[in-house]
C-alpha cells in the first residue's frame, strides 16, 4: 500500500490568485476503500477551495464519526480541523463559529452521523441558520461497521446480503428545507461538473448550506439492487447543471428563459442554473419541496441547487454578537470599566 | 478518437521515452531496476545483448535517451542513464558464462567485414553465434575503430574497450589487422557470401585559408591528431594551442592538448555558444579544465614567419537570423589575432571511399555517398551492406551498433535466400506487476531526489597523466539512489474498459492529473479539453472505448505520467493494471519471439 503521494505535479499546474497550486489544498493519502465516492467529494472540495482562492488556514473543517468523517484528513491539510464525537459536529461547529466568525466553516458528515445519531444536532444547526457548509456524504449504509442499512437507505433497496429495506428513508435535503436551512443542494460524487460549482456556491453562501451528496460505498452498497450504486444513481438522477461565476469575473451572458435562472449570492458572485422544470422556484420553500417530490414520484432524484434564501439572517445576526473574533478582543473591550457597569445596572433599576 | 490499439508494440514502446529515443532501443528501465537490485551482471547482459559495448557506452555515449527521459519533464534533470550503464559494466563480475558460443563448424556462409569499428563488431557479434565464418579487416593494429583512435584514454580506458572488443573477437572471428583493403572489387572476387562495409567517416575536414600550407607543420586535423596520440606516435604539443571547431572531437582535442603540455588551450568557434554541436557535459568538462571557449570568431588566416606558425587571425561576427530563421554570420569589422604554437582543426569529418571501384554495380549518389537502403542497409550491389558512419555519414557509436544489428539481419536473410525487406517483428512481453492488493513487483514510490553528480578525479592528477580516467563512476550506494530516480516508464498503465465503474478514483489520485473521463472528440479537441491541456503533440493520448454508464471515454495524456501506480491502487475493480512492457529488437537469426533472460 502506498501512503505517500509522489511530490511531482504537472509542470504546467496552474496557480490561483494567491499564487498557490492545487497541491497546496491537498491532504494526506486516503485510507478509504479504493473507489469510495467520498474521495471524489474530497477532490471536489480541494478544487472548490483552490478555485475560490480561499486560504487553507482560514478554513475550519469539522466532522463527526464514520467513513465520511475521516475525510477531512484527506484534504486541506493546512486548515483547522476538529474530528468530534459521533453526531455532535454541529455543536462543535456552533461553538467554534460563535468564537471566531472570520473562518470558513466546513462540516463533513455522513448519513449515519447526520440522519441517525446526529439528527437532532443537524436539525438545530439548520434551524439556527449557522453560517457553515454542511456536506452529507450519503452512501445509504454504515460502511465502517460492515454495511448495515442506514436511515437514508431507500425503501426497496437491496443490501449486500440480499435483504430488501422496508423502512422509510430520511431525506436530509427535504428535512433541511423544512427546518430552516437557507441553502440546500443535492449532488453526486460522480458528477464533479455539478458538484464543484455547487460546493463553491455553498461556501459563498451566508447561512446554513446543506449539500446532500450521494456517494456510493464500493464495498457494501454498489451492487445490483442497491439504490445508491454508481450505476443506479446515474440512471435516476435528473441533473440541473450549474455554473458558479466569481465576483471579479465579468458576466458575459444573461438568461431569462423559464428554465435558466441566475442567483446573485450575498458576496456578489453569481450562480447560473438550468432547471429541469420551469415551475420550480428555487427561492420558494414549497416549490422546492414540490419539485423534489415530483421527481421522486417518477422514480427520479433531482440534483442541483434545490433551494436558496439569499438574504437570511444567520446566527450571529440573530444573537447580535461581537463583530470580531473573540480572540482578537482586548482587555479594554472585554472589561470596559465601572462606568459601563454602572450604566448597565442603572438600566436594570 | 478511436480507441488506442495497445496491441501495437510501438504504442507502449513510445511511452518508454528513453528506450524509444535510443537508436538500438536498449530496454533502459529494465536494466536500471536490475542495478537497483544489485544484479549487475544481468543488467550488463541486458545492455550487452542490445548495445554490445555497455562499458564503452557507459562512458562515451551521446545519450539520446537522457534528453528524452520523462523525469526531465517533471524534475530538474533526467536520470543519469548513461552513467548507470557504466555501473552495470564496472560491477558485472564474470559474465563469461552468459556469453554466446560460436559453433565449431561454420556452415552458414562466409562474410567479410571491412573496418573493425562498432558497426562491424556488432555484425560479427550477431552472425558468429549463428555459424557464419567471419573475416574482419582493418588497417589498424587493434580492433575498435574510432572508439580506439578518437576517444581519448582519459575518457575510455583501453582495458574497458579491449574487454568488450574481446567478447566479440572471442566468437571465432578471423582477424586481419594492419591490413588495408585497397579494392572492394578484389574482395568481391573472393567467395564471400556477403560483405559488410563499416569503415566509418575517416577523413577530417580541412580549412583552406591563407597560411595553411606554409605553417602546415603545426596545423593538425583533429581526428588524425587524436589517432596519433592514441597510437602513441605523438606525445607533445605546444604551450599555446587553438582548437577550431565546436563538436565533441574539438572537446577531445582540447582536453588531450591540456595533457600533452598545452597550458594555454582555447576552443574557438565560428558561431554562437548555443549552436555548438558538442554535448553540454563535454563542454562542461572542457571548461572545468581551464579551457575557454571563444564564440563568433571566423578564422581568416594562419599567421606564420619563416615557416613557423605564429597564430591565427579571426574576424569577429554577429549572428543574425533572417525572417526564415536562416543563420547569417555578419562581420563586425573587428579583427582579432590569437597567438598559437599549434592549431588543431576539428570542424567535421567526411566519408571517403577511394577503395571502392565505381564499376561494381554499387551506385553512389549525393555527396559521393553510396546509395543504401535505410532499413536493410543493403547497397545496390546486393552482396554488399553498409553500416555505421560509412552508411549515412558521421553519427555516433550507438547508432553504428543499431545499424550493425539491422545489417546482420539483412545479411543472414540474404544468405539464406529470404527477402531482405521482410523484417522480423520485435519481441514483446506485457505482464502484470500486481503482487497483492496494493503491492507491485517494482518500486512504485517515486524518489524525490535530485540527480547525483558523477565524481571526478582530482584535476591536477588528471592533467598530469593522459591515461588517468577523469570520471570515477558512481559507487554502488549512489548508483542505487540514482537508479531509484527512474520512473519505470516501461511499467505501463493498462486500462480495461469493461471493468471500469466510473468512480473517478484514479482521476482524484493522479498526482500529475493525466487521467480524464470526457465525451469523445477528435484529437485536437480532446487535447484542449483535458484537466491539463495535452500540449506535447509528440506524447500520445491513450483513449479507451466508450464506457458503459455515461458513454464517455477515458483519455490519458502519457506526457508526464509518473508510472507510480496510484491509479491502479485506487481502482476498486482492477480496471487499471500496471504491466511491465519489455520490447526487444529482434536480432539476426531469431525469427520468433525469444527472450534472453
mmCIF file of N, CA and C in Angstrom, chain A residues 13-99:
data_model
loop_
_atom_site.group_PDB
_atom_site.id
_atom_site.type_symbol
_atom_site.label_atom_id
_atom_site.label_comp_id
_atom_site.label_asym_id
_atom_site.label_seq_id
_atom_site.Cartn_x
_atom_site.Cartn_y
_atom_site.Cartn_z
ATOM 1 N N UNK A 13 1.001 22.974 -13.913
ATOM 2 C CA UNK A 13 -0.117 23.086 -12.977
ATOM 3 C C UNK A 13 -0.392 24.570 -12.713
ATOM 4 N N UNK A 14 -1.678 24.970 -12.822
ATOM 5 C CA UNK A 14 -1.982 26.397 -12.654
ATOM 6 C C UNK A 14 -1.864 26.846 -11.196
ATOM 7 N N UNK A 15 -1.707 28.148 -11.006
ATOM 8 C CA UNK A 15 -1.748 28.711 -9.657
ATOM 9 C C UNK A 15 -2.989 29.607 -9.574
ATOM 10 N N UNK A 16 -3.535 29.744 -8.364
ATOM 11 C CA UNK A 16 -4.705 30.613 -8.219
ATOM 12 C C UNK A 16 -4.244 32.028 -7.869
ATOM 13 N N UNK A 17 -5.192 32.884 -7.529
ATOM 14 C CA UNK A 17 -4.836 34.286 -7.302
ATOM 15 C C UNK A 17 -3.917 34.473 -6.103
ATOM 16 N N UNK A 18 -3.869 33.478 -5.236
ATOM 17 C CA UNK A 18 -2.973 33.577 -4.076
ATOM 18 C C UNK A 18 -1.579 33.070 -4.436
ATOM 19 N N UNK A 19 -1.428 32.572 -5.661
ATOM 20 C CA UNK A 19 -0.132 32.039 -6.076
ATOM 21 C C UNK A 19 0.061 30.594 -5.638
ATOM 22 N N UNK A 20 -1.027 29.934 -5.251
ATOM 23 C CA UNK A 20 -0.915 28.562 -4.762
ATOM 24 C C UNK A 20 -1.409 27.578 -5.812
ATOM 25 N N UNK A 21 -0.851 26.378 -5.768
ATOM 26 C CA UNK A 21 -1.301 25.345 -6.692
ATOM 27 C C UNK A 21 -2.342 24.481 -5.988
ATOM 28 N N UNK A 22 -2.971 23.632 -6.770
ATOM 29 C CA UNK A 22 -3.961 22.713 -6.229
ATOM 30 C C UNK A 22 -3.339 21.841 -5.139
ATOM 31 N N UNK A 23 -2.051 21.532 -5.314
ATOM 32 C CA UNK A 23 -1.332 20.689 -4.347
ATOM 33 C C UNK A 23 -1.374 21.293 -2.933
ATOM 34 N N UNK A 24 -1.381 22.638 -2.860
ATOM 35 C CA UNK A 24 -1.402 23.291 -1.553
ATOM 36 C C UNK A 24 -2.723 23.081 -0.823
ATOM 37 N N UNK A 25 -3.726 22.542 -1.519
ATOM 38 C CA UNK A 25 -5.032 22.302 -0.913
ATOM 39 C C UNK A 25 -5.277 20.820 -0.635
ATOM 40 N N UNK A 26 -4.288 19.993 -0.984
ATOM 41 C CA UNK A 26 -4.460 18.557 -0.792
ATOM 42 C C UNK A 26 -4.212 18.180 0.667
ATOM 43 N N UNK A 27 -4.570 16.921 0.987
ATOM 44 C CA UNK A 27 -4.299 16.420 2.325
ATOM 45 C C UNK A 27 -3.513 15.135 2.244
ATOM 46 N N UNK A 28 -3.614 14.329 3.290
ATOM 47 C CA UNK A 28 -2.911 13.051 3.282
ATOM 48 C C UNK A 28 -3.544 12.084 2.297
ATOM 49 N N UNK A 29 -2.841 10.986 2.056
ATOM 50 C CA UNK A 29 -3.368 9.992 1.119
ATOM 51 C C UNK A 29 -4.501 9.225 1.810
ATOM 52 N N UNK A 30 -5.631 9.106 1.126
ATOM 53 C CA UNK A 30 -6.813 8.490 1.723
ATOM 54 C C UNK A 30 -6.584 7.021 2.076
ATOM 55 N N UNK A 31 -7.167 6.604 3.200
ATOM 56 C CA UNK A 31 -7.126 5.185 3.561
ATOM 57 C C UNK A 31 -8.502 4.539 3.395
ATOM 58 N N UNK A 32 -9.408 5.260 2.736
ATOM 59 C CA UNK A 32 -10.721 4.674 2.471
ATOM 60 C C UNK A 32 -10.578 3.600 1.398
ATOM 61 N N UNK A 33 -11.643 2.800 1.223
ATOM 62 C CA UNK A 33 -11.588 1.761 0.191
ATOM 63 C C UNK A 33 -11.352 2.419 -1.173
ATOM 64 N N UNK A 34 -10.600 1.723 -2.009
ATOM 65 C CA UNK A 34 -10.384 2.217 -3.369
ATOM 66 C C UNK A 34 -11.726 2.342 -4.065
ATOM 67 N N UNK A 35 -11.952 3.496 -4.681
ATOM 68 C CA UNK A 35 -13.186 3.693 -5.431
ATOM 69 C C UNK A 35 -14.298 4.340 -4.628
ATOM 70 N N UNK A 36 -14.038 4.656 -3.342
ATOM 71 C CA UNK A 36 -15.043 5.280 -2.479
ATOM 72 C C UNK A 36 -15.436 6.644 -3.035
ATOM 73 N N UNK A 37 -16.756 6.892 -3.069
ATOM 74 C CA UNK A 37 -17.235 8.187 -3.552
ATOM 75 C C UNK A 37 -16.730 9.337 -2.698
ATOM 76 N N UNK A 38 -16.476 9.060 -1.414
ATOM 77 C CA UNK A 38 -16.025 10.134 -0.518
ATOM 78 C C UNK A 38 -14.736 10.783 -1.014
ATOM 79 N N UNK A 39 -13.855 9.973 -1.621
ATOM 80 C CA UNK A 39 -12.597 10.533 -2.112
ATOM 81 C C UNK A 39 -12.836 11.530 -3.247
ATOM 82 N N UNK A 40 -13.876 11.265 -4.034
ATOM 83 C CA UNK A 40 -14.209 12.204 -5.109
ATOM 84 C C UNK A 40 -14.721 13.513 -4.516
ATOM 85 N N UNK A 41 -15.490 13.393 -3.415
ATOM 86 C CA UNK A 41 -16.000 14.618 -2.780
ATOM 87 C C UNK A 41 -14.833 15.410 -2.200
ATOM 88 N N UNK A 42 -13.868 14.705 -1.582
ATOM 89 C CA UNK A 42 -12.685 15.402 -1.073
ATOM 90 C C UNK A 42 -11.983 16.146 -2.205
ATOM 91 N N UNK A 43 -11.851 15.472 -3.365
ATOM 92 C CA UNK A 43 -11.188 16.112 -4.510
ATOM 93 C C UNK A 43 -11.985 17.325 -4.971
ATOM 94 N N UNK A 44 -13.326 17.221 -4.903
ATOM 95 C CA UNK A 44 -14.156 18.353 -5.315
ATOM 96 C C UNK A 44 -13.995 19.519 -4.337
ATOM 97 N N UNK A 45 -13.843 19.213 -3.043
ATOM 98 C CA UNK A 45 -13.622 20.269 -2.043
ATOM 99 C C UNK A 45 -12.284 20.964 -2.322
ATOM 100 N N UNK A 46 -11.259 20.154 -2.641
ATOM 101 C CA UNK A 46 -9.944 20.722 -2.970
ATOM 102 C C UNK A 46 -10.076 21.667 -4.164
ATOM 103 N N UNK A 47 -10.751 21.192 -5.223
ATOM 104 C CA UNK A 47 -10.936 22.023 -6.413
ATOM 105 C C UNK A 47 -11.669 23.318 -6.070
ATOM 106 N N UNK A 48 -12.744 23.191 -5.287
ATOM 107 C CA UNK A 48 -13.570 24.351 -4.973
ATOM 108 C C UNK A 48 -12.774 25.392 -4.190
ATOM 109 N N UNK A 49 -12.034 24.954 -3.171
ATOM 110 C CA UNK A 49 -11.271 25.902 -2.342
ATOM 111 C C UNK A 49 -10.139 26.540 -3.150
ATOM 112 N N UNK A 50 -9.498 25.709 -4.011
ATOM 113 C CA UNK A 50 -8.431 26.230 -4.866
ATOM 114 C C UNK A 50 -8.994 27.308 -5.796
ATOM 115 N N UNK A 51 -10.137 27.000 -6.401
ATOM 116 C CA UNK A 51 -10.699 27.934 -7.377
ATOM 117 C C UNK A 51 -11.274 29.182 -6.714
ATOM 118 N N UNK A 52 -11.734 29.053 -5.462
ATOM 119 C CA UNK A 52 -12.295 30.212 -4.761
ATOM 120 C C UNK A 52 -11.196 31.065 -4.113
ATOM 121 N N UNK A 53 -9.937 30.652 -4.253
ATOM 122 C CA UNK A 53 -8.807 31.383 -3.662
ATOM 123 C C UNK A 53 -8.950 31.523 -2.149
ATOM 124 N N UNK A 54 -9.466 30.479 -1.514
ATOM 125 C CA UNK A 54 -9.585 30.508 -0.055
ATOM 126 C C UNK A 54 -8.243 30.105 0.536
ATOM 127 N N UNK A 55 -7.780 30.862 1.518
ATOM 128 C CA UNK A 55 -6.539 30.452 2.171
ATOM 129 C C UNK A 55 -6.851 29.287 3.102
ATOM 130 N N UNK A 56 -6.126 28.169 2.982
ATOM 131 C CA UNK A 56 -6.474 26.994 3.803
ATOM 132 C C UNK A 56 -6.518 27.302 5.301
ATOM 133 N N UNK A 57 -5.667 28.186 5.769
ATOM 134 C CA UNK A 57 -5.668 28.451 7.216
ATOM 135 C C UNK A 57 -6.854 29.310 7.644
ATOM 136 N N UNK A 58 -7.680 29.713 6.687
ATOM 137 C CA UNK A 58 -8.907 30.441 7.028
ATOM 138 C C UNK A 58 -10.120 29.506 7.028
ATOM 139 N N UNK A 59 -9.841 28.206 6.964
ATOM 140 C CA UNK A 59 -10.929 27.227 6.938
ATOM 141 C C UNK A 59 -10.885 26.385 8.203
ATOM 142 N N UNK A 60 -12.074 26.129 8.793
ATOM 143 C CA UNK A 60 -12.172 25.149 9.874
ATOM 144 C C UNK A 60 -12.994 24.000 9.341
ATOM 145 N N UNK A 61 -12.392 22.811 9.293
ATOM 146 C CA UNK A 61 -13.124 21.641 8.796
ATOM 147 C C UNK A 61 -13.465 20.786 10.013
ATOM 148 N N UNK A 62 -14.725 20.384 10.081
ATOM 149 C CA UNK A 62 -15.190 19.666 11.258
ATOM 150 C C UNK A 62 -15.939 18.412 10.818
ATOM 151 N N UNK A 63 -15.871 17.393 11.658
ATOM 152 C CA UNK A 63 -16.575 16.170 11.293
ATOM 153 C C UNK A 63 -16.948 15.400 12.541
ATOM 154 N N UNK A 64 -17.762 14.361 12.334
ATOM 155 C CA UNK A 64 -18.192 13.518 13.446
ATOM 156 C C UNK A 64 -17.470 12.193 13.406
ATOM 157 N N UNK A 65 -18.235 11.112 13.235
ATOM 158 C CA UNK A 65 -17.656 9.769 13.198
ATOM 159 C C UNK A 65 -18.196 9.032 11.971
ATOM 160 N N UNK A 66 -17.337 8.243 11.378
ATOM 161 C CA UNK A 66 -17.751 7.457 10.217
ATOM 162 C C UNK A 66 -16.732 7.593 9.108
ATOM 163 N N UNK A 67 -16.948 6.834 8.048
ATOM 164 C CA UNK A 67 -16.040 6.925 6.906
ATOM 165 C C UNK A 67 -15.954 8.361 6.418
ATOM 166 N N UNK A 68 -17.125 8.991 6.264
ATOM 167 C CA UNK A 68 -17.167 10.366 5.765
ATOM 168 C C UNK A 68 -16.359 11.285 6.672
ATOM 169 N N UNK A 69 -16.480 11.036 7.973
ATOM 170 C CA UNK A 69 -15.870 11.945 8.936
ATOM 171 C C UNK A 69 -14.351 11.770 9.031
ATOM 172 N N UNK A 70 -13.841 10.709 8.399
ATOM 173 C CA UNK A 70 -12.380 10.580 8.309
ATOM 174 C C UNK A 70 -11.807 11.498 7.248
ATOM 175 N N UNK A 71 -12.655 11.885 6.270
ATOM 176 C CA UNK A 71 -12.111 12.516 5.069
ATOM 177 C C UNK A 71 -11.428 13.868 5.287
ATOM 178 N N UNK A 72 -11.775 14.654 6.331
ATOM 179 C CA UNK A 72 -11.037 15.915 6.468
ATOM 180 C C UNK A 72 -9.511 15.719 6.568
ATOM 181 N N UNK A 73 -9.084 14.492 6.877
ATOM 182 C CA UNK A 73 -7.636 14.237 6.882
ATOM 183 C C UNK A 73 -7.076 14.203 5.468
ATOM 184 N N UNK A 74 -7.980 14.094 4.478
ATOM 185 C CA UNK A 74 -7.507 13.887 3.102
ATOM 186 C C UNK A 74 -7.645 15.115 2.213
ATOM 187 N N UNK A 75 -8.005 16.252 2.820
ATOM 188 C CA UNK A 75 -7.990 17.497 2.039
ATOM 189 C C UNK A 75 -7.592 18.638 2.966
ATOM 190 N N UNK A 76 -7.155 19.720 2.405
ATOM 191 C CA UNK A 76 -6.820 20.942 3.147
ATOM 192 C C UNK A 76 -5.986 20.663 4.402
ATOM 193 N N UNK A 77 -4.816 20.101 4.223
ATOM 194 C CA UNK A 77 -4.023 19.795 5.423
ATOM 195 C C UNK A 77 -3.535 21.056 6.124
ATOM 196 N N UNK A 78 -3.672 22.211 5.484
ATOM 197 C CA UNK A 78 -3.261 23.449 6.152
ATOM 198 C C UNK A 78 -4.397 24.129 6.908
ATOM 199 N N UNK A 79 -5.542 23.428 7.060
ATOM 200 C CA UNK A 79 -6.687 24.063 7.724
ATOM 201 C C UNK A 79 -6.816 23.620 9.182
ATOM 202 N N UNK A 80 -7.663 24.356 9.935
ATOM 203 C CA UNK A 80 -8.010 23.929 11.290
ATOM 204 C C UNK A 80 -8.953 22.740 11.182
ATOM 205 N N UNK A 81 -8.813 21.806 12.097
ATOM 206 C CA UNK A 81 -9.636 20.615 11.971
ATOM 207 C C UNK A 81 -10.095 20.125 13.332
ATOM 208 N N UNK A 82 -11.330 19.620 13.377
ATOM 209 C CA UNK A 82 -11.857 19.056 14.626
ATOM 210 C C UNK A 82 -12.684 17.824 14.275
ATOM 211 N N UNK A 83 -12.188 16.672 14.710
ATOM 212 C CA UNK A 83 -12.923 15.427 14.497
ATOM 213 C C UNK A 83 -13.662 15.142 15.803
ATOM 214 N N UNK A 84 -14.969 15.405 15.809
ATOM 215 C CA UNK A 84 -15.687 15.448 17.088
ATOM 216 C C UNK A 84 -16.336 14.102 17.416
ATOM 217 N N UNK A 85 -17.249 14.153 18.376
ATOM 218 C CA UNK A 85 -17.978 12.965 18.817
ATOM 219 C C UNK A 85 -19.055 12.641 17.776
ATOM 220 N N UNK A 86 -19.509 11.375 17.749
ATOM 221 C CA UNK A 86 -20.487 10.929 16.762
ATOM 222 C C UNK A 86 -21.744 11.786 16.790
ATOM 223 N N UNK A 87 -22.036 12.429 15.659
ATOM 224 C CA UNK A 87 -23.262 13.205 15.534
ATOM 225 C C UNK A 87 -23.219 14.566 16.185
ATOM 226 N N UNK A 88 -22.091 14.926 16.797
ATOM 227 C CA UNK A 88 -22.043 16.179 17.567
ATOM 228 C C UNK A 88 -21.270 17.277 16.847
ATOM 229 N N UNK A 89 -20.950 17.063 15.585
ATOM 230 C CA UNK A 89 -20.209 18.074 14.849
ATOM 231 C C UNK A 89 -20.914 19.432 14.830
ATOM 232 N N UNK A 90 -22.259 19.488 14.665
ATOM 233 C CA UNK A 90 -22.913 20.804 14.613
ATOM 234 C C UNK A 90 -22.710 21.618 15.896
ATOM 235 N N UNK A 91 -22.683 20.966 17.060
ATOM 236 C CA UNK A 91 -22.470 21.707 18.305
ATOM 237 C C UNK A 91 -21.082 22.304 18.344
ATOM 238 N N UNK A 92 -20.094 21.492 17.954
ATOM 239 C CA UNK A 92 -18.721 21.983 17.964
ATOM 240 C C UNK A 92 -18.581 23.117 16.957
ATOM 241 N N UNK A 93 -19.229 22.952 15.797
ATOM 242 C CA UNK A 93 -19.168 23.992 14.773
ATOM 243 C C UNK A 93 -19.834 25.276 15.287
ATOM 244 N N UNK A 94 -20.932 25.125 16.009
ATOM 245 C CA UNK A 94 -21.621 26.303 16.551
ATOM 246 C C UNK A 94 -20.703 27.049 17.517
ATOM 247 N N UNK A 95 -20.080 26.306 18.405
ATOM 248 C CA UNK A 95 -19.184 26.933 19.379
ATOM 249 C C UNK A 95 -18.033 27.629 18.685
ATOM 250 N N UNK A 96 -17.414 26.931 17.741
ATOM 251 C CA UNK A 96 -16.251 27.500 17.054
ATOM 252 C C UNK A 96 -16.663 28.736 16.271
ATOM 253 N N UNK A 97 -17.800 28.653 15.610
ATOM 254 C CA UNK A 97 -18.275 29.750 14.781
ATOM 255 C C UNK A 97 -18.578 30.983 15.636
ATOM 256 N N UNK A 98 -19.177 30.760 16.800
ATOM 257 C CA UNK A 98 -19.500 31.908 17.658
ATOM 258 C C UNK A 98 -18.225 32.550 18.187
ATOM 259 N N UNK A 99 -17.203 31.728 18.402
ATOM 260 C CA UNK A 99 -15.944 32.271 18.929
ATOM 261 C C UNK A 99 -15.154 32.999 17.849
#
